[in-house]
CSV table of C-alpha atoms and ligand atoms in Angstrom, one decimal:
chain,number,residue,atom,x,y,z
A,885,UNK,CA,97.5,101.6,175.0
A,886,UNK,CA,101.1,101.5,173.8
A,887,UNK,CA,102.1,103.4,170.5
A,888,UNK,CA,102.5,99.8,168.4
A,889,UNK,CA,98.9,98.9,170.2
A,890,UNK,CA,97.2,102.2,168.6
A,891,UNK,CA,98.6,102.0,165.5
A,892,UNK,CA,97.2,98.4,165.5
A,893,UNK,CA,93.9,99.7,166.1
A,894,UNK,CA,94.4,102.5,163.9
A,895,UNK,CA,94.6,100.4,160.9
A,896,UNK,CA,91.8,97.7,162.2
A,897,UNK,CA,89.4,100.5,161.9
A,898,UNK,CA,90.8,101.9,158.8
A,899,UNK,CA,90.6,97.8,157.5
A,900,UNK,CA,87.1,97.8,159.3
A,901,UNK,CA,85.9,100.9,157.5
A,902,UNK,CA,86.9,100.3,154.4
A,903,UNK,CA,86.3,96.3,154.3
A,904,UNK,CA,82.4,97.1,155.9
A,905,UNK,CA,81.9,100.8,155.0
A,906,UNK,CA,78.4,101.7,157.0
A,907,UNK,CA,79.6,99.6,159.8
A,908,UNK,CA,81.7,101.1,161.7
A,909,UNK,CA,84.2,99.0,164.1
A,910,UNK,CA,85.3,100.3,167.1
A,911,UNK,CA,87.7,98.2,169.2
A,912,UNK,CA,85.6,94.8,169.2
A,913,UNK,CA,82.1,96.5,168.3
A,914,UNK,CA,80.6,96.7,165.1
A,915,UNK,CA,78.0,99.6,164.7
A,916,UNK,CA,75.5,98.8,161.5
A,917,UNK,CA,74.1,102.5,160.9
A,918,UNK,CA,70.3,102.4,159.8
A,919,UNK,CA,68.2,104.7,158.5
A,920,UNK,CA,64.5,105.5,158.4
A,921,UNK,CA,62.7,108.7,157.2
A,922,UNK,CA,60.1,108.0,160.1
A,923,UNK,CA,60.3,109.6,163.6
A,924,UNK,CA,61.2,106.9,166.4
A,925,UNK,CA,57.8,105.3,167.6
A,926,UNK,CA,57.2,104.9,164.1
A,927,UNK,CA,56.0,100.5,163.1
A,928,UNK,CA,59.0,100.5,160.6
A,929,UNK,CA,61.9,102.3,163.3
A,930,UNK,CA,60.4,100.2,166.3
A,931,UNK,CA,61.0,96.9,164.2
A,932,UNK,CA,64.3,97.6,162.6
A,933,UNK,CA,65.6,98.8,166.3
A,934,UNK,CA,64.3,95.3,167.7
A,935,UNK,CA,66.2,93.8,165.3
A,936,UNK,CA,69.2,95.4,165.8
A,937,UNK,CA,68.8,94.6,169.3
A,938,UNK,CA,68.3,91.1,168.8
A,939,UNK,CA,71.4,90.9,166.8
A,940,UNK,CA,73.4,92.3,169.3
A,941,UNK,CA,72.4,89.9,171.6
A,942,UNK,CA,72.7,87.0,169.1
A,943,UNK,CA,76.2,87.8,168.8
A,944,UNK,CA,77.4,88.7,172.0
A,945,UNK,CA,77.5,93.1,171.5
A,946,UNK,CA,79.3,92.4,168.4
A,947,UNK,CA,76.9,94.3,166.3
A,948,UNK,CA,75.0,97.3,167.6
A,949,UNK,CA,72.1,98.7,165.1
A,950,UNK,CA,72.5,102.9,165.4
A,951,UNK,CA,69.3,104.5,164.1
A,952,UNK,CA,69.4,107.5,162.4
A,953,UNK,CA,65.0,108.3,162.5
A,954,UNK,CA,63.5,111.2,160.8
A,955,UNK,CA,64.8,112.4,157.4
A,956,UNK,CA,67.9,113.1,159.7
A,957,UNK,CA,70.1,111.4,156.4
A,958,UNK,CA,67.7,112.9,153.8
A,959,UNK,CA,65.2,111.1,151.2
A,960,UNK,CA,64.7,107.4,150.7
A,961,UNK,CA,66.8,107.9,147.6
A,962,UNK,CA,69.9,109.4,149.4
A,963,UNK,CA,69.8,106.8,152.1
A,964,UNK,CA,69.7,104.2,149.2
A,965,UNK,CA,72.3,105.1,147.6
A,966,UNK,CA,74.6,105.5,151.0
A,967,UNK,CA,73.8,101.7,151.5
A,968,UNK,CA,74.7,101.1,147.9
A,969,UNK,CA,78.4,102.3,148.3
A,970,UNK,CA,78.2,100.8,151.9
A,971,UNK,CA,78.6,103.7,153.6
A,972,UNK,CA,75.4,103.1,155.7
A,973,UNK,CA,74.3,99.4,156.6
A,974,UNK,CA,70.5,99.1,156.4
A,975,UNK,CA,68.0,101.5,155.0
A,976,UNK,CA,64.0,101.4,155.2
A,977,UNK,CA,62.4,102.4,152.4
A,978,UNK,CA,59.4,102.3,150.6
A,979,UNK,CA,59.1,99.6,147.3
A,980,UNK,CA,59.1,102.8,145.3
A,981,UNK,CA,62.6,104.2,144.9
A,982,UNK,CA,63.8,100.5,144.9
A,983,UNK,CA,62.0,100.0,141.4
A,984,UNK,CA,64.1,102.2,139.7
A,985,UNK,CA,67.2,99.8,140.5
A,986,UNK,CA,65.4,96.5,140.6
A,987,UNK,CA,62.6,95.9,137.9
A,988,UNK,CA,61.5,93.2,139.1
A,989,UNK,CA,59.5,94.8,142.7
A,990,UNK,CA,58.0,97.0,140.2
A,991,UNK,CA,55.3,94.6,140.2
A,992,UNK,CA,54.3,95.6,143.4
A,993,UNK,CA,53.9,99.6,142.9
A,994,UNK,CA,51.2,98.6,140.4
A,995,UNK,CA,47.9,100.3,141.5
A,996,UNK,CA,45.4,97.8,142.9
A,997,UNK,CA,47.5,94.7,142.4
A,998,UNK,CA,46.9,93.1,145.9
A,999,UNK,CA,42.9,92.7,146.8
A,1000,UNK,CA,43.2,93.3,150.4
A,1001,UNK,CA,45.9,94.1,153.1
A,1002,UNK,CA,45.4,90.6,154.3
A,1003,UNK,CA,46.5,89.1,150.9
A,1004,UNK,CA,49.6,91.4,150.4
A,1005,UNK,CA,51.0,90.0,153.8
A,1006,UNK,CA,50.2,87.0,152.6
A,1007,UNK,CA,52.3,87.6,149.3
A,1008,UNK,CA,55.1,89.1,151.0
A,1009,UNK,CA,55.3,86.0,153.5
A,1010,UNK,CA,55.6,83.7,150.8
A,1011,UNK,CA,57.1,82.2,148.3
A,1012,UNK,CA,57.0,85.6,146.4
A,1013,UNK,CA,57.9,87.5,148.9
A,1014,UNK,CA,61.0,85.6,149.5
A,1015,UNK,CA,61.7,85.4,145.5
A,1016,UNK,CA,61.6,89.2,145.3
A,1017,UNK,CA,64.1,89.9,148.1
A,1018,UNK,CA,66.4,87.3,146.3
A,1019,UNK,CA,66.1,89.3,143.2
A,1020,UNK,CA,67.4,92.2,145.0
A,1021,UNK,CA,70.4,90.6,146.5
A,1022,UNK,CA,70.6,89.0,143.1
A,1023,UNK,CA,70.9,91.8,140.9
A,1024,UNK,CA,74.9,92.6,140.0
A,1025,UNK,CA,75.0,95.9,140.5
A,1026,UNK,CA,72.1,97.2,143.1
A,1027,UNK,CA,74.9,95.7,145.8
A,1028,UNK,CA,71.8,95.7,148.0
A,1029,UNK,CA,70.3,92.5,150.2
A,1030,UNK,CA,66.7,92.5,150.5
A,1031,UNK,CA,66.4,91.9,154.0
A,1032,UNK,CA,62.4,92.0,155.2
A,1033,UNK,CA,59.3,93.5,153.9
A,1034,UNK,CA,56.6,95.8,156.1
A,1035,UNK,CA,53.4,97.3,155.9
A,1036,UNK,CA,52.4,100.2,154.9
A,1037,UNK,CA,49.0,99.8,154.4
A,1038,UNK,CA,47.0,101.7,152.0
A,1039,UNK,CA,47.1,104.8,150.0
A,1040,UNK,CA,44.9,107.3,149.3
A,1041,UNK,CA,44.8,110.9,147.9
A,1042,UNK,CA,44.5,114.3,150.7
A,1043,UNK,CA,44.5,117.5,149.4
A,1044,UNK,CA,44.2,121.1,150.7
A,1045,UNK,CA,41.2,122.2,147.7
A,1046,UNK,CA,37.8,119.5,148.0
A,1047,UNK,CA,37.3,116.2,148.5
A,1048,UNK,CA,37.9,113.8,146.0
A,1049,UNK,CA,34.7,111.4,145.4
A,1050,UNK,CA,35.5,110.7,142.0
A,1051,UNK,CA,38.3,110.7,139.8
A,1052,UNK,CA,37.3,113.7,138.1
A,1053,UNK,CA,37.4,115.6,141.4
A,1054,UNK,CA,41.6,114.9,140.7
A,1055,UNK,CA,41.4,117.2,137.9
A,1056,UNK,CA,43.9,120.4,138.0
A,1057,UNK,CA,45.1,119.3,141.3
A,1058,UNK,CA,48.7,118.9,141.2
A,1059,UNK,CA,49.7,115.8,144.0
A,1060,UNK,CA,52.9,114.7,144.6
A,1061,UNK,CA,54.3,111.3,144.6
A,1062,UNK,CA,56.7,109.3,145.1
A,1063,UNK,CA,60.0,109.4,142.6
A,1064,UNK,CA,58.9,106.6,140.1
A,1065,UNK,CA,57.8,107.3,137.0
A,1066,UNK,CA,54.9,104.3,137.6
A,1067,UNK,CA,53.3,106.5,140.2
A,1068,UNK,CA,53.2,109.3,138.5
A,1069,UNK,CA,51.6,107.7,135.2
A,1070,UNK,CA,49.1,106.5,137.7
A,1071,UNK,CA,48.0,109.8,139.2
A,1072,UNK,CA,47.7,111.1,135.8
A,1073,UNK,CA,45.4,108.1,134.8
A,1074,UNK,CA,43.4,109.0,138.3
A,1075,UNK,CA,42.6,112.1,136.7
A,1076,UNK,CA,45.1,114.4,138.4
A,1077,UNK,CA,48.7,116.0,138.0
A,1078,UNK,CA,51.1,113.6,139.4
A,1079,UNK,CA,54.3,115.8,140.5
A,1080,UNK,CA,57.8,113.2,141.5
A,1081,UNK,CA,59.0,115.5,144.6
A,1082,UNK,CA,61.3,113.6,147.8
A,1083,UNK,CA,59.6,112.8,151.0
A,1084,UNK,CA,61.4,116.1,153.1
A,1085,UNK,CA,60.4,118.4,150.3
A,1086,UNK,CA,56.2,117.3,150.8
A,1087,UNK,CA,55.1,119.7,153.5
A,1088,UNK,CA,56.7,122.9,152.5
A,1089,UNK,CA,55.4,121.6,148.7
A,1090,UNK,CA,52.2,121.4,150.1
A,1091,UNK,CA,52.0,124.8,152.0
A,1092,UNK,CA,53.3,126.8,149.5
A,1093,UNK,CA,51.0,125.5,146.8
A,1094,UNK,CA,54.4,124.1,144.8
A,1095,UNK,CA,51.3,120.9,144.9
A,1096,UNK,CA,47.9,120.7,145.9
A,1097,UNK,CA,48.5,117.8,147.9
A,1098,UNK,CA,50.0,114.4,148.0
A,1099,UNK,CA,48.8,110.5,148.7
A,1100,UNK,CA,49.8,108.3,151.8
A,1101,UNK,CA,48.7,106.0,154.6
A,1102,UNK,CA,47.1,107.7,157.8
A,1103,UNK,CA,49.8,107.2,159.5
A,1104,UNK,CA,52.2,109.2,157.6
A,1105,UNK,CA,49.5,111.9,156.6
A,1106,UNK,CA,49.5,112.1,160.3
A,1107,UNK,CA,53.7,111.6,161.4
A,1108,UNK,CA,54.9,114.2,158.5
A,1109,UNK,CA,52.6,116.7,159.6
A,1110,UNK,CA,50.5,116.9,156.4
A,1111,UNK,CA,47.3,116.5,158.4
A,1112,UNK,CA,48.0,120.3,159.2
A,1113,UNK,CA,48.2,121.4,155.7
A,1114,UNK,CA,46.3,119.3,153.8
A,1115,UNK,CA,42.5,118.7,155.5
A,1116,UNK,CA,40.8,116.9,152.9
A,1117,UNK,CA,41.7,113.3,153.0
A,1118,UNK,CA,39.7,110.8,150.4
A,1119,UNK,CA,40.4,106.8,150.4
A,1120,UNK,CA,40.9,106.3,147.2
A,1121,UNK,CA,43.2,103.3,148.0
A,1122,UNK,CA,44.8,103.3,144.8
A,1123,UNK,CA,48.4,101.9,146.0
A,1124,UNK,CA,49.4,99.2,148.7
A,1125,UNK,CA,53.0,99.7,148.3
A,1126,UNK,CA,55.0,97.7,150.9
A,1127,UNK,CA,58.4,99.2,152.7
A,1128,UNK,CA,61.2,96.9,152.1
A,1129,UNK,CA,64.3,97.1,154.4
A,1130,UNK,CA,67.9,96.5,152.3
A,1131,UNK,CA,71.2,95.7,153.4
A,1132,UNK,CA,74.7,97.2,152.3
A,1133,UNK,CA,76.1,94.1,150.0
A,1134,UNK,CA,79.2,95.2,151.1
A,1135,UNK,CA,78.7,95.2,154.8
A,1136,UNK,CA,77.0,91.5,154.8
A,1137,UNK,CA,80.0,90.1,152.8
A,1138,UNK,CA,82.0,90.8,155.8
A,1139,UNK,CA,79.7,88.5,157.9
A,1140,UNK,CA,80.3,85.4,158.6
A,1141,UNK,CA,77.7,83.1,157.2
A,1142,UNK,CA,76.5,82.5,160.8
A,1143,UNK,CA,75.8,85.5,161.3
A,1144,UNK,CA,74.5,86.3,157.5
A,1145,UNK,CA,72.3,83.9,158.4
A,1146,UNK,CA,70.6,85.4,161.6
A,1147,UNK,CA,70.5,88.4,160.3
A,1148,UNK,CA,67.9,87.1,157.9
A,1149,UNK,CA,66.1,85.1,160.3
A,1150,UNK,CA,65.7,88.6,162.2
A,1151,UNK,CA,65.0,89.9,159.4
A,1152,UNK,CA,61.8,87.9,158.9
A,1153,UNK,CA,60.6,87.9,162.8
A,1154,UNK,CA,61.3,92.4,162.3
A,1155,UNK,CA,58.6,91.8,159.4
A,1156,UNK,CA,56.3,90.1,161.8
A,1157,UNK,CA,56.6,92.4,164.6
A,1158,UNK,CA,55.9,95.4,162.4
A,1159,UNK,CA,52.5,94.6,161.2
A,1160,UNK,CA,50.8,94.2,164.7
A,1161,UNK,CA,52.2,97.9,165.5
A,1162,UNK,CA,50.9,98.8,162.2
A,1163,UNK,CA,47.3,98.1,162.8
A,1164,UNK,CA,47.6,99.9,166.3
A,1165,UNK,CA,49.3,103.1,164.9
A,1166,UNK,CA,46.6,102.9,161.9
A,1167,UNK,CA,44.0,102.9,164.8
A,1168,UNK,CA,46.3,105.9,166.1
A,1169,UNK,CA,46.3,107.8,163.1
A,1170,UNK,CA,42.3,107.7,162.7
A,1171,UNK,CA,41.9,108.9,165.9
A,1172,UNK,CA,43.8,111.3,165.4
A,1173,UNK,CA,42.1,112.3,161.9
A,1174,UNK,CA,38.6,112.0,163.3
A,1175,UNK,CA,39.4,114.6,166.4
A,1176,UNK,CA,41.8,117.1,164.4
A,1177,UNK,CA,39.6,120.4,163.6
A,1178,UNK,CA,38.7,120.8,159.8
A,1179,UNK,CA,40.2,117.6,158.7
A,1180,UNK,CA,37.5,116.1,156.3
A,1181,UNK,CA,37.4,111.9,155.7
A,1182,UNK,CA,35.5,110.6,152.9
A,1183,UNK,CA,35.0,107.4,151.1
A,1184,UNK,CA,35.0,107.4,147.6
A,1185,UNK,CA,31.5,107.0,145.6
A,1186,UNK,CA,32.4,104.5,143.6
A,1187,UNK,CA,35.9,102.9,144.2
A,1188,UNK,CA,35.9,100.8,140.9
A,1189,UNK,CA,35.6,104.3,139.0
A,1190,UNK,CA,38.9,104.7,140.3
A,1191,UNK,CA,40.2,101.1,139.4
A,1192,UNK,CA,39.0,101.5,135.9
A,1193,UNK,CA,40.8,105.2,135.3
A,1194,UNK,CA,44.3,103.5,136.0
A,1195,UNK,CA,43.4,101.0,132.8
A,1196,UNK,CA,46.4,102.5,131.2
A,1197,UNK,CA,48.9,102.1,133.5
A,1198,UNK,CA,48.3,98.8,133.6
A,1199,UNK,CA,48.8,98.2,129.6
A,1200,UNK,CA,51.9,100.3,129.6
A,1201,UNK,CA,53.7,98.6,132.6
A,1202,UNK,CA,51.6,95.5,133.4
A,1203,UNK,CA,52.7,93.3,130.1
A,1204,UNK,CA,56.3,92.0,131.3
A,1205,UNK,CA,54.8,90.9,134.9
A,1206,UNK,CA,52.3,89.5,133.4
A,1207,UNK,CA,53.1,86.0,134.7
A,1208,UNK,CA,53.6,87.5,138.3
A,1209,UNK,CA,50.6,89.3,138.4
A,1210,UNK,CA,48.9,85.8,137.3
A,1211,UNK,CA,50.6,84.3,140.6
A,1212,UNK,CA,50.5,87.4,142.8
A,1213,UNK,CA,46.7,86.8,142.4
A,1214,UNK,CA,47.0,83.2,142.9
A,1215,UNK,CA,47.3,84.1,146.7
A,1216,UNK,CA,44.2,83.2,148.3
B,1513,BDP,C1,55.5,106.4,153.5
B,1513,BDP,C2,56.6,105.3,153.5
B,1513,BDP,C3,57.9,106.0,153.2
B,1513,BDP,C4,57.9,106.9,152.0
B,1513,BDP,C5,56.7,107.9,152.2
B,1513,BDP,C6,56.6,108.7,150.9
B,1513,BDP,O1,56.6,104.6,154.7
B,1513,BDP,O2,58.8,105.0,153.1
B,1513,BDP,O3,59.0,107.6,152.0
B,1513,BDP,O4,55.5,107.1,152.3
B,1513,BDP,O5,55.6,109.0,150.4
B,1513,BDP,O6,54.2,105.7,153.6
B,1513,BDP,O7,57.7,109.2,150.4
């Protein structure tokens, strides 16, 4: 390369950086820079990797995906906010630190709003579904595009102190959750202390005693580790909270529409290819529970006890989706 040739370049990355921020371009590549707080192997990592792989593919190696697995760019929230300035392209993250920014997928981090897993995959593949992701690429300053939605199946409380059978076994036990004042309102309805803490801090919170214990699917309570800290685990299914993967606004505006386009077609066929490795790594995970020494399952006495107890959460946040919730539970 002559001196006038890297100086071109030179500045084409400089444009490239600046114009795309989280996607990097070198020479002719672009690299879209993901992130996941889930080890590789993980439903989520496997599906946004397939996607990425597809896109490359789709557009001749112009895009590679580059996943960054594992906490190894810090909590949901930090990774959110990278893709906000554009400084990563794609994060996976739960529904729950999006509410903060968008209202609107509050709707969905209500406790007990979808009757079964089947019907929240049903919500999030429809018309619903598609509204809510609009919302997010809608709203002016998020400079987020809701890309695809995931499962994460259900939620329930595990604890390192007893098993929880009713929600007055919650009581004095301090259990983190996720940074959104709606989940914490909801752990304090269940009859507990709910304490907002970041996904890294949660293992050392837990073996400290900083909290008691937290609330998750199986296969997180499993993949984080807290299986080993934590023995008691009770399915109180109180949340069914889907993972939602956003885009950097700034990094699709310097698509073409082409390829703006694909990438939300593979977005769609990532959120279809995650749920049938989430039933297999929920298999996993209960395996794994079952044959771990001194972890304790149980199932709830009376799981409408539970649904009852989060009565206030419901008045205090449920009013303005009122009309959402009417058609969230239209979905047969
Ligand atoms: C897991 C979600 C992940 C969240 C985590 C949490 O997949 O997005 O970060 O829960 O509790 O189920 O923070």
């Amino acid at each position: 390369m002559n001196r006038r040739d890297a100086l071109l370049a030179g500045a084409a990355m400089a444009f490239g950086l600046m114009a795309a921020g989280g996607a990097a371009v070198a020479a002719d590549k672009i690299v879209l820079k993901a992130a996941d707080v889930h080890p590789l192997g993980y439903p989520t990592v496997e599906a946004v990797i397939s996607m990425g792989k597809k896109l490359s593919a789709a557009t001749n190696g112009k895009y590679d995906l580059q996943m960054f697995p594992a906490m190894q760019l810090g909590s949901e929230e930090a990774t959110l906010q990278q893709v906000q300035i554009g400084a990563l392209a794609m994060t996976r993250v739960s529904v729950g630190p999006v509410g903060p920014i968008v209202d609107e997928v509050n709707v969905f981090n209500l406790p007990f709003v979808f009757r079964s897993e089947e019907h929240m995959r049903k919500v999030i593949d429809g018309e619903i579904g598609k509204e809510l992701l609009k919302k997010i690429s809608d709203h002016p300053t998020a400079n987020l595009i809701g890309l695809a939605w995931m499962d994460s199946g259900t939620r329930s409380v595990f604890n390192k102190v007893r098993p929880i059978t009713k929600p007055e076994d919650l009581k004095g036990l301090k259990i983190r959750m996720m940074g959104n004042p709606l989940y914490v309102d909801t752990m304090n309805a269940l009859g507990g202390t709910g304490v907002p803490m970041p996904m890294p801090e949660v293992y050392n919170g837990i073996a400290t005693g900083v909290v008691d214990g937290a609330e998750n699917n199986q296969p997180s309570y499993v993949s984080f580790n807290l299986i080993s800290v934590a023995k008691y685990y009770s399915f109180t299914r109180h949340l069914m909270i889907p993972e939602i993967v956003v885009m950097s606004k700034k990094v699709y505006n310097s698509m073409t529409p082409d390829e703006q386009k694909m990438v939300m077609k593979l977005g769609f066929e990532a959120q279809q290819e995650e749920r049938v490795l989430w039933d297999k790594k929920v298999g996993e995970a209960m395996e794994t529970m079952k044959k771990t020494p001194g972890v304790q399952v149980n199932e709830v006495q009376d799981p409408s006890a539970f649904q009852k107890a989060v009565k206030p959460v419901w008045d205090k946040y449920g009013a303005k989706y009122t009309k959402m919730i009417e058609r969230i539970s239209a979905v047969k």
